[in-house]
Amino acid sequence: MSNRVFILLTEGESDQCIADAFDECLSPRFQGVPEHGDITVEKVRIGADVRYMSVKAILGRIRTLIRDETARMHEFAVRDIIAVAQITDLDGAYIPDSHVTEGDGLAYLADRIETDHPESIIERNRHKRNNMEALCRQTSIKLTGGRQVPYRLFYNSRNLEHAMHGETGDLKPESKRDLSLRLTEQADDDPAWFKDLVTSEPVLHGLHDYAASWQWARQGTNSLARGSNIGLLPQEFGLEWGV
């Protein structure tokens, strides 16, 4: 049993391929933990009110997810965890409110979000921005038992498929699974390919600094553009690419 486990929190099952790919490229064991949704805009009921979760509640939920995963897996203990990284989709959260426009259903486009409920999306974006900003400043997280380990929040653009494959359409679950499997297989066959992908110009945009990568996401409509800063994960945690 490894005594060095790196937790990678993702929004869904298909995103787990990122943990598998990092497992091929970096020395700690990477363990993906799905959140089964976007925890940055999750709502909870407090008495008669339904509210977006606070950052404190989000960190508590993360702690619970990790605790439950260790209990389910029986392959490592909380004491084995050396760091936690979280990946969230930007979902256009930083675009100006004026770029959320009336439309039929919900569509993420190159420069705007079209929706039949603009005010709801504007409110969601505001809460998501606030939570991401607070989580960006978070550099450690307290695990069950009280031990602190390093923590960082990273992003994909609209979703994993957009960031890693340039797919802009609304994909069916089976297509998401196929792309996830393809990424896992390619990283397994050629770990250097994954490093080249996540540090490439279309994905990382030539950025070499964590703060600068988030500044890029905040600008204009970039939170709808293809991009991800997960290529900065090794340097943020003092790890070296093994390829």
PDB file of C-alpha atoms in Angstrom:
ATOM      1  CA  MET A   1       0.000   0.000   0.000  1.00  0.00           C
ATOM      2  CA  SER A   2       1.396   3.390  -1.008  1.00  0.00           C
ATOM      3  CA  ASN A   3       1.988   5.901   1.745  1.00  0.00           C
ATOM      4  CA  ARG A   4       1.907   8.830  -0.710  1.00  0.00           C
ATOM      5  CA  VAL A   5      -1.550   9.455  -2.159  1.00  0.00           C
ATOM      6  CA  PHE A   6      -2.454  12.599  -4.067  1.00  0.00           C
ATOM      7  CA  ILE A   7      -6.207  13.278  -4.198  1.00  0.00           C
ATOM      8  CA  LEU A   8      -7.658  14.836  -7.352  1.00  0.00           C
ATOM      9  CA  LEU A   9     -11.273  15.992  -6.960  1.00  0.00           C
ATOM     10  CA  THR A  10     -13.294  16.199 -10.160  1.00  0.00           C
ATOM     11  CA  GLU A  11     -16.839  17.182 -11.054  1.00  0.00           C
ATOM     12  CA  GLY A  12     -17.697  13.868 -12.709  1.00  0.00           C
ATOM     13  CA  GLU A  13     -16.622  10.330 -13.500  1.00  0.00           C
ATOM     14  CA  SER A  14     -15.329  11.159 -16.992  1.00  0.00           C
ATOM     15  CA  ASP A  15     -12.857  13.647 -15.496  1.00  0.00           C
ATOM     16  CA  GLN A  16     -11.148  10.818 -13.607  1.00  0.00           C
ATOM     17  CA  CYS A  17      -8.944  10.273 -16.652  1.00  0.00           C
ATOM     18  CA  ILE A  18      -6.921  13.299 -15.513  1.00  0.00           C
ATOM     19  CA  ALA A  19      -6.011  11.531 -12.270  1.00  0.00           C
ATOM     20  CA  ASP A  20      -5.071   8.415 -14.270  1.00  0.00           C
ATOM     21  CA  ALA A  21      -2.907  10.487 -16.629  1.00  0.00           C
ATOM     22  CA  PHE A  22      -1.072  12.259 -13.805  1.00  0.00           C
ATOM     23  CA  ASP A  23      -0.516   8.845 -12.234  1.00  0.00           C
ATOM     24  CA  GLU A  24       1.570   7.972 -15.305  1.00  0.00           C
ATOM     25  CA  CYS A  25       3.616  11.187 -15.167  1.00  0.00           C
ATOM     26  CA  LEU A  26       4.264  11.990 -11.501  1.00  0.00           C
ATOM     27  CA  SER A  27       5.701  10.004  -8.607  1.00  0.00           C
ATOM     28  CA  PRO A  28       2.883  10.036  -5.982  1.00  0.00           C
ATOM     29  CA  ARG A  29      -0.089   7.771  -6.507  1.00  0.00           C
ATOM     30  CA  PHE A  30      -2.997   9.840  -7.882  1.00  0.00           C
ATOM     31  CA  GLN A  31      -6.491   8.952  -6.721  1.00  0.00           C
ATOM     32  CA  GLY A  32      -9.483  10.542  -8.412  1.00  0.00           C
ATOM     33  CA  VAL A  33     -12.500  11.398  -6.269  1.00  0.00           C
ATOM     34  CA  PRO A  34     -15.657  12.502  -8.138  1.00  0.00           C
ATOM     35  CA  GLU A  35     -17.888  15.168  -6.628  1.00  0.00           C
ATOM     36  CA  HIS A  36     -20.843  14.026  -8.792  1.00  0.00           C
ATOM     37  CA  GLY A  37     -21.617  17.617  -9.740  1.00  0.00           C
ATOM     38  CA  ASP A  38     -20.281  21.142  -9.481  1.00  0.00           C
ATOM     39  CA  ILE A  39     -19.712  21.673  -5.779  1.00  0.00           C
ATOM     40  CA  THR A  40     -18.982  25.385  -6.318  1.00  0.00           C
ATOM     41  CA  VAL A  41     -22.651  26.018  -7.158  1.00  0.00           C
ATOM     42  CA  GLU A  42     -24.273  23.328  -5.054  1.00  0.00           C
ATOM     43  CA  LYS A  43     -27.311  24.410  -3.057  1.00  0.00           C
ATOM     44  CA  VAL A  44     -28.337  23.326   0.436  1.00  0.00           C
ATOM     45  CA  ARG A  45     -31.502  23.786   2.429  1.00  0.00           C
ATOM     46  CA  ILE A  46     -31.158  25.856   5.598  1.00  0.00           C
ATOM     47  CA  GLY A  47     -34.490  25.883   7.383  1.00  0.00           C
ATOM     48  CA  ALA A  48     -37.044  27.084   4.859  1.00  0.00           C
ATOM     49  CA  ASP A  49     -34.358  28.622   2.593  1.00  0.00           C
ATOM     50  CA  VAL A  50     -32.364  27.058  -0.220  1.00  0.00           C
ATOM     51  CA  ARG A  51     -28.949  28.707  -0.588  1.00  0.00           C
ATOM     52  CA  TYR A  52     -25.698  28.239  -2.433  1.00  0.00           C
ATOM     53  CA  MET A  53     -23.071  26.534  -0.292  1.00  0.00           C
ATOM     54  CA  SER A  54     -20.509  28.756   1.411  1.00  0.00           C
ATOM     55  CA  VAL A  55     -16.784  28.143   0.954  1.00  0.00           C
ATOM     56  CA  LYS A  56     -16.629  26.800   4.499  1.00  0.00           C
ATOM     57  CA  ALA A  57     -19.373  24.301   3.643  1.00  0.00           C
ATOM     58  CA  ILE A  58     -17.615  23.386   0.389  1.00  0.00           C
ATOM     59  CA  LEU A  59     -14.388  22.586   2.222  1.00  0.00           C
ATOM     60  CA  GLY A  60     -16.377  20.520   4.701  1.00  0.00           C
ATOM     61  CA  ARG A  61     -18.024  18.608   1.852  1.00  0.00           C
ATOM     62  CA  ILE A  62     -14.621  17.959   0.286  1.00  0.00           C
ATOM     63  CA  ARG A  63     -13.380  16.572   3.591  1.00  0.00           C
ATOM     64  CA  THR A  64     -16.403  14.264   3.740  1.00  0.00           C
ATOM     65  CA  LEU A  65     -15.972  13.109   0.132  1.00  0.00           C
ATOM     66  CA  ILE A  66     -12.341  12.190   0.788  1.00  0.00           C
ATOM     67  CA  ARG A  67     -13.191  10.422   4.056  1.00  0.00           C
ATOM     68  CA  ASP A  68     -15.946   8.408   2.353  1.00  0.00           C
ATOM     69  CA  GLU A  69     -13.676   7.504  -0.578  1.00  0.00           C
ATOM     70  CA  THR A  70     -10.961   6.164   1.724  1.00  0.00           C
ATOM     71  CA  ALA A  71     -13.568   4.099   3.581  1.00  0.00           C
ATOM     72  CA  ARG A  72     -14.984   2.756   0.303  1.00  0.00           C
ATOM     73  CA  MET A  73     -11.656   1.952  -1.352  1.00  0.00           C
ATOM     74  CA  HIS A  74      -9.885   0.303   1.619  1.00  0.00           C
ATOM     75  CA  GLU A  75      -6.637   0.901  -0.321  1.00  0.00           C
ATOM     76  CA  PHE A  76      -5.265   3.884   1.570  1.00  0.00           C
ATOM     77  CA  ALA A  77      -5.940   5.856   4.733  1.00  0.00           C
ATOM     78  CA  VAL A  78      -6.462   9.567   5.298  1.00  0.00           C
ATOM     79  CA  ARG A  79      -2.995   9.670   6.882  1.00  0.00           C
ATOM     80  CA  ASP A  80      -1.521   8.600   3.506  1.00  0.00           C
ATOM     81  CA  ILE A  81      -2.851  11.694   1.701  1.00  0.00           C
ATOM     82  CA  ILE A  82      -0.117  14.229   0.927  1.00  0.00           C
ATOM     83  CA  ALA A  83      -2.118  16.839  -1.042  1.00  0.00           C
ATOM     84  CA  VAL A  84      -5.504  17.646  -2.558  1.00  0.00           C
ATOM     85  CA  ALA A  85      -6.176  19.300  -5.912  1.00  0.00           C
ATOM     86  CA  GLN A  86      -9.641  20.163  -7.194  1.00  0.00           C
ATOM     87  CA  ILE A  87     -10.701  20.702 -10.802  1.00  0.00           C
ATOM     88  CA  THR A  88     -13.754  22.807 -11.603  1.00  0.00           C
ATOM     89  CA  ASP A  89     -15.304  23.824 -14.917  1.00  0.00           C
ATOM     90  CA  LEU A  90     -15.302  27.593 -15.476  1.00  0.00           C
ATOM     91  CA  ASP A  91     -18.688  27.445 -17.255  1.00  0.00           C
ATOM     92  CA  GLY A  92     -18.366  31.048 -18.418  1.00  0.00           C
ATOM     93  CA  ALA A  93     -18.683  32.295 -14.848  1.00  0.00           C
ATOM     94  CA  TYR A  94     -16.453  35.337 -15.416  1.00  0.00           C
ATOM     95  CA  ILE A  95     -18.141  36.729 -18.522  1.00  0.00           C
ATOM     96  CA  PRO A  96     -19.914  40.105 -18.189  1.00  0.00           C
ATOM     97  CA  ASP A  97     -23.591  39.841 -17.260  1.00  0.00           C
ATOM     98  CA  SER A  98     -24.433  41.464 -20.595  1.00  0.00           C
ATOM     99  CA  HIS A  99     -23.102  38.339 -22.345  1.00  0.00           C
ATOM    100  CA  VAL A 100     -25.813  36.183 -20.757  1.00  0.00           C
ATOM    101  CA  THR A 101     -28.637  36.512 -23.265  1.00  0.00           C
ATOM    102  CA  GLU A 102     -32.111  35.158 -23.993  1.00  0.00           C
ATOM    103  CA  GLY A 103     -32.186  31.898 -25.892  1.00  0.00           C
ATOM    104  CA  ASP A 104     -33.964  28.593 -26.305  1.00  0.00           C
ATOM    105  CA  GLY A 105     -32.593  26.320 -23.577  1.00  0.00           C
ATOM    106  CA  LEU A 106     -28.995  26.610 -22.351  1.00  0.00           C
ATOM    107  CA  ALA A 107     -26.091  26.999 -24.766  1.00  0.00           C
ATOM    108  CA  TYR A 108     -22.435  27.921 -24.123  1.00  0.00           C
ATOM    109  CA  LEU A 109     -21.114  29.797 -27.146  1.00  0.00           C
ATOM    110  CA  ALA A 110     -17.762  31.382 -27.965  1.00  0.00           C
ATOM    111  CA  ASP A 111     -18.657  34.819 -26.579  1.00  0.00           C
ATOM    112  CA  ARG A 112     -21.894  34.393 -24.614  1.00  0.00           C
ATOM    113  CA  ILE A 113     -24.278  32.092 -22.795  1.00  0.00           C
ATOM    114  CA  GLU A 114     -27.770  31.779 -24.210  1.00  0.00           C
ATOM    115  CA  THR A 115     -30.489  30.674 -21.811  1.00  0.00           C
ATOM    116  CA  ASP A 116     -34.221  30.910 -21.233  1.00  0.00           C
ATOM    117  CA  HIS A 117     -33.452  31.993 -17.640  1.00  0.00           C
ATOM    118  CA  PRO A 118     -30.772  34.727 -17.885  1.00  0.00           C
ATOM    119  CA  GLU A 119     -31.212  36.038 -14.345  1.00  0.00           C
ATOM    120  CA  SER A 120     -30.731  32.551 -12.919  1.00  0.00           C
ATOM    121  CA  ILE A 121     -27.468  32.059 -14.849  1.00  0.00           C
ATOM    122  CA  ILE A 122     -26.245  35.533 -13.852  1.00  0.00           C
ATOM    123  CA  GLU A 123     -26.891  34.675 -10.209  1.00  0.00           C
ATOM    124  CA  ARG A 124     -25.190  31.288 -10.596  1.00  0.00           C
ATOM    125  CA  ASN A 125     -22.169  32.932 -12.209  1.00  0.00           C
ATOM    126  CA  ARG A 126     -21.885  35.412  -9.352  1.00  0.00           C
ATOM    127  CA  HIS A 127     -21.903  32.684  -6.693  1.00  0.00           C
ATOM    128  CA  LYS A 128     -19.530  30.492  -8.690  1.00  0.00           C
ATOM    129  CA  ARG A 129     -17.097  33.398  -9.156  1.00  0.00           C
ATOM    130  CA  ASN A 130     -17.163  34.217  -5.454  1.00  0.00           C
ATOM    131  CA  ASN A 131     -16.534  30.609  -4.457  1.00  0.00           C
ATOM    132  CA  MET A 132     -13.758  30.100  -7.015  1.00  0.00           C
ATOM    133  CA  GLU A 133     -12.052  33.306  -5.903  1.00  0.00           C
ATOM    134  CA  ALA A 134     -12.071  32.153  -2.277  1.00  0.00           C
ATOM    135  CA  LEU A 135     -10.878  28.645  -3.192  1.00  0.00           C
ATOM    136  CA  CYS A 136      -8.076  30.147  -5.330  1.00  0.00           C
ATOM    137  CA  ARG A 137      -6.712  31.766  -2.192  1.00  0.00           C
ATOM    138  CA  GLN A 138      -6.936  28.510  -0.252  1.00  0.00           C
ATOM    139  CA  THR A 139      -3.528  26.856  -0.024  1.00  0.00           C
ATOM    140  CA  SER A 140      -4.291  24.039   2.440  1.00  0.00           C
ATOM    141  CA  ILE A 141      -7.217  21.943   3.569  1.00  0.00           C
ATOM    142  CA  LYS A 142      -7.931  20.224   6.865  1.00  0.00           C
ATOM    143  CA  LEU A 143      -8.671  16.518   6.509  1.00  0.00           C
ATOM    144  CA  THR A 144     -10.608  14.271   8.868  1.00  0.00           C
ATOM    145  CA  GLY A 145      -8.566  14.104  12.054  1.00  0.00           C
ATOM    146  CA  GLY A 146      -7.379  17.690  11.774  1.00  0.00           C
ATOM    147  CA  ARG A 147      -4.240  17.255   9.643  1.00  0.00           C
ATOM    148  CA  GLN A 148      -3.590  20.033   7.105  1.00  0.00           C
ATOM    149  CA  VAL A 149      -2.322  19.192   3.621  1.00  0.00           C
ATOM    150  CA  PRO A 150      -1.600  21.435   0.605  1.00  0.00           C
ATOM    151  CA  TYR A 151      -4.596  22.296  -1.596  1.00  0.00           C
ATOM    152  CA  ARG A 152      -5.068  24.033  -4.944  1.00  0.00           C
ATOM    153  CA  LEU A 153      -8.037  24.735  -7.236  1.00  0.00           C
ATOM    154  CA  PHE A 154      -7.542  24.273 -10.986  1.00  0.00           C
ATOM    155  CA  TYR A 155      -9.918  24.752 -13.903  1.00  0.00           C
ATOM    156  CA  ASN A 156     -11.055  23.347 -17.198  1.00  0.00           C
ATOM    157  CA  SER A 157     -12.904  25.754 -19.474  1.00  0.00           C
ATOM    158  CA  ARG A 158     -16.489  24.743 -20.271  1.00  0.00           C
ATOM    159  CA  ASN A 159     -15.737  21.114 -19.459  1.00  0.00           C
ATOM    160  CA  LEU A 160     -13.049  18.448 -19.794  1.00  0.00           C
ATOM    161  CA  GLU A 161     -13.903  17.663 -23.408  1.00  0.00           C
ATOM    162  CA  HIS A 162     -13.638  21.320 -24.391  1.00  0.00           C
ATOM    163  CA  ALA A 163     -10.332  21.852 -22.577  1.00  0.00           C
ATOM    164  CA  MET A 164      -8.569  18.626 -23.584  1.00  0.00           C
ATOM    165  CA  HIS A 165     -10.111  17.869 -26.986  1.00  0.00           C
ATOM    166  CA  GLY A 166     -11.460  21.181 -28.261  1.00  0.00           C
ATOM    167  CA  GLU A 167     -15.008  19.789 -28.365  1.00  0.00           C
ATOM    168  CA  THR A 168     -17.569  22.609 -28.229  1.00  0.00           C
ATOM    169  CA  GLY A 169     -20.785  20.636 -28.602  1.00  0.00           C
ATOM    170  CA  ASP A 170     -23.115  19.202 -25.982  1.00  0.00           C
ATOM    171  CA  LEU A 171     -21.850  15.614 -25.910  1.00  0.00           C
ATOM    172  CA  LYS A 172     -23.824  12.557 -24.876  1.00  0.00           C
ATOM    173  CA  PRO A 173     -22.581  10.533 -21.864  1.00  0.00           C
ATOM    174  CA  GLU A 174     -21.240   7.757 -24.074  1.00  0.00           C
ATOM    175  CA  SER A 175     -19.192  10.259 -26.102  1.00  0.00           C
ATOM    176  CA  LYS A 176     -17.782  11.726 -22.877  1.00  0.00           C
ATOM    177  CA  ARG A 177     -16.801   8.226 -21.741  1.00  0.00           C
ATOM    178  CA  ASP A 178     -15.144   7.492 -25.082  1.00  0.00           C
ATOM    179  CA  LEU A 179     -13.059  10.679 -24.954  1.00  0.00           C
ATOM    180  CA  SER A 180     -12.129  10.016 -21.340  1.00  0.00           C
ATOM    181  CA  LEU A 181     -10.998   6.493 -22.203  1.00  0.00           C
ATOM    182  CA  ARG A 182      -9.050   7.793 -25.180  1.00  0.00           C
ATOM    183  CA  LEU A 183      -7.156  10.268 -22.999  1.00  0.00           C
ATOM    184  CA  THR A 184      -6.397   7.570 -20.415  1.00  0.00           C
ATOM    185  CA  GLU A 185      -5.113   5.179 -23.087  1.00  0.00           C
ATOM    186  CA  GLN A 186      -2.964   7.798 -24.808  1.00  0.00           C
ATOM    187  CA  ALA A 187      -1.436   8.909 -21.497  1.00  0.00           C
ATOM    188  CA  ASP A 188      -0.757   5.279 -20.611  1.00  0.00           C
ATOM    189  CA  ASP A 189       0.937   4.645 -23.967  1.00  0.00           C
ATOM    190  CA  ASP A 190       2.856   7.926 -23.978  1.00  0.00           C
ATOM    191  CA  PRO A 191       2.951   9.948 -20.732  1.00  0.00           C
ATOM    192  CA  ALA A 192       4.922  12.701 -22.477  1.00  0.00           C
ATOM    193  CA  TRP A 193       1.923  13.211 -24.765  1.00  0.00           C
ATOM    194  CA  PHE A 194      -0.214  14.171 -21.759  1.00  0.00           C
ATOM    195  CA  LYS A 195       2.396  16.610 -20.478  1.00  0.00           C
ATOM    196  CA  ASP A 196       2.647  18.182 -23.931  1.00  0.00           C
ATOM    197  CA  LEU A 197      -1.156  18.453 -24.125  1.00  0.00           C
ATOM    198  CA  VAL A 198      -1.769  20.179 -20.796  1.00  0.00           C
ATOM    199  CA  THR A 199       1.154  22.585 -21.272  1.00  0.00           C
ATOM    200  CA  SER A 200       0.361  23.348 -24.925  1.00  0.00           C
ATOM    201  CA  GLU A 201      -0.560  26.811 -26.204  1.00  0.00           C
ATOM    202  CA  PRO A 202      -4.240  25.970 -26.936  1.00  0.00           C
ATOM    203  CA  VAL A 203      -4.676  24.683 -23.370  1.00  0.00           C
ATOM    204  CA  LEU A 204      -2.318  26.678 -21.108  1.00  0.00           C
ATOM    205  CA  HIS A 205      -1.906  29.731 -23.379  1.00  0.00           C
ATOM    206  CA  GLY A 206       1.781  30.122 -22.588  1.00  0.00           C
ATOM    207  CA  LEU A 207       1.108  30.845 -18.922  1.00  0.00           C
ATOM    208  CA  HIS A 208       3.723  29.791 -16.375  1.00  0.00           C
ATOM    209  CA  ASP A 209       2.234  31.179 -13.176  1.00  0.00           C
ATOM    210  CA  TYR A 210      -0.810  30.044 -11.173  1.00  0.00           C
ATOM    211  CA  ALA A 211      -2.048  33.565 -10.383  1.00  0.00           C
ATOM    212  CA  ALA A 212      -1.609  34.613 -14.017  1.00  0.00           C
ATOM    213  CA  SER A 213      -3.614  31.603 -15.195  1.00  0.00           C
ATOM    214  CA  TRP A 214      -6.580  32.699 -13.090  1.00  0.00           C
ATOM    215  CA  GLN A 215      -6.183  36.273 -14.293  1.00  0.00           C
ATOM    216  CA  TRP A 216      -6.486  34.963 -17.858  1.00  0.00           C
ATOM    217  CA  ALA A 217      -9.745  33.199 -16.927  1.00  0.00           C
ATOM    218  CA  ARG A 218     -11.186  36.432 -15.505  1.00  0.00           C
ATOM    219  CA  GLN A 219     -10.584  38.474 -18.626  1.00  0.00           C
ATOM    220  CA  GLY A 220     -13.426  39.202 -21.055  1.00  0.00           C
ATOM    221  CA  THR A 221     -15.048  36.004 -22.279  1.00  0.00           C
ATOM    222  CA  ASN A 222     -12.013  33.760 -21.677  1.00  0.00           C
ATOM    223  CA  SER A 223     -14.015  31.610 -19.244  1.00  0.00           C
ATOM    224  CA  LEU A 224     -15.871  30.361 -22.329  1.00  0.00           C
ATOM    225  CA  ALA A 225     -12.689  29.811 -24.360  1.00  0.00           C
ATOM    226  CA  ARG A 226     -10.728  26.581 -24.515  1.00  0.00           C
ATOM    227  CA  GLY A 227      -8.222  26.416 -21.682  1.00  0.00           C
ATOM    228  CA  SER A 228      -7.050  24.708 -18.502  1.00  0.00           C
ATOM    229  CA  ASN A 229      -4.357  25.390 -15.910  1.00  0.00           C
ATOM    230  CA  ILE A 230      -3.907  21.797 -14.719  1.00  0.00           C
ATOM    231  CA  GLY A 231      -0.551  21.786 -16.496  1.00  0.00           C
ATOM    232  CA  LEU A 232       0.669  23.946 -13.596  1.00  0.00           C
ATOM    233  CA  LEU A 233      -0.218  21.301 -11.003  1.00  0.00           C
ATOM    234  CA  PRO A 234       3.284  19.792 -10.686  1.00  0.00           C
ATOM    235  CA  GLN A 235       5.013  23.105 -10.013  1.00  0.00           C
ATOM    236  CA  GLU A 236       2.318  24.186  -7.535  1.00  0.00           C
ATOM    237  CA  PHE A 237       2.975  21.079  -5.429  1.00  0.00           C
ATOM    238  CA  GLY A 238       6.727  20.859  -5.918  1.00  0.00           C
ATOM    239  CA  LEU A 239       6.521  17.781  -8.151  1.00  0.00           C
ATOM    240  CA  GLU A 240       8.615  17.010 -11.217  1.00  0.00           C
ATOM    241  CA  TRP A 241       7.297  15.605 -14.462  1.00  0.00           C
ATOM    242  CA  GLY A 242       8.579  12.071 -14.838  1.00  0.00           C
ATOM    243  CA  VAL A 243       8.630  12.261 -18.633  1.00  0.00           C
TER     244      VAL A 243
END
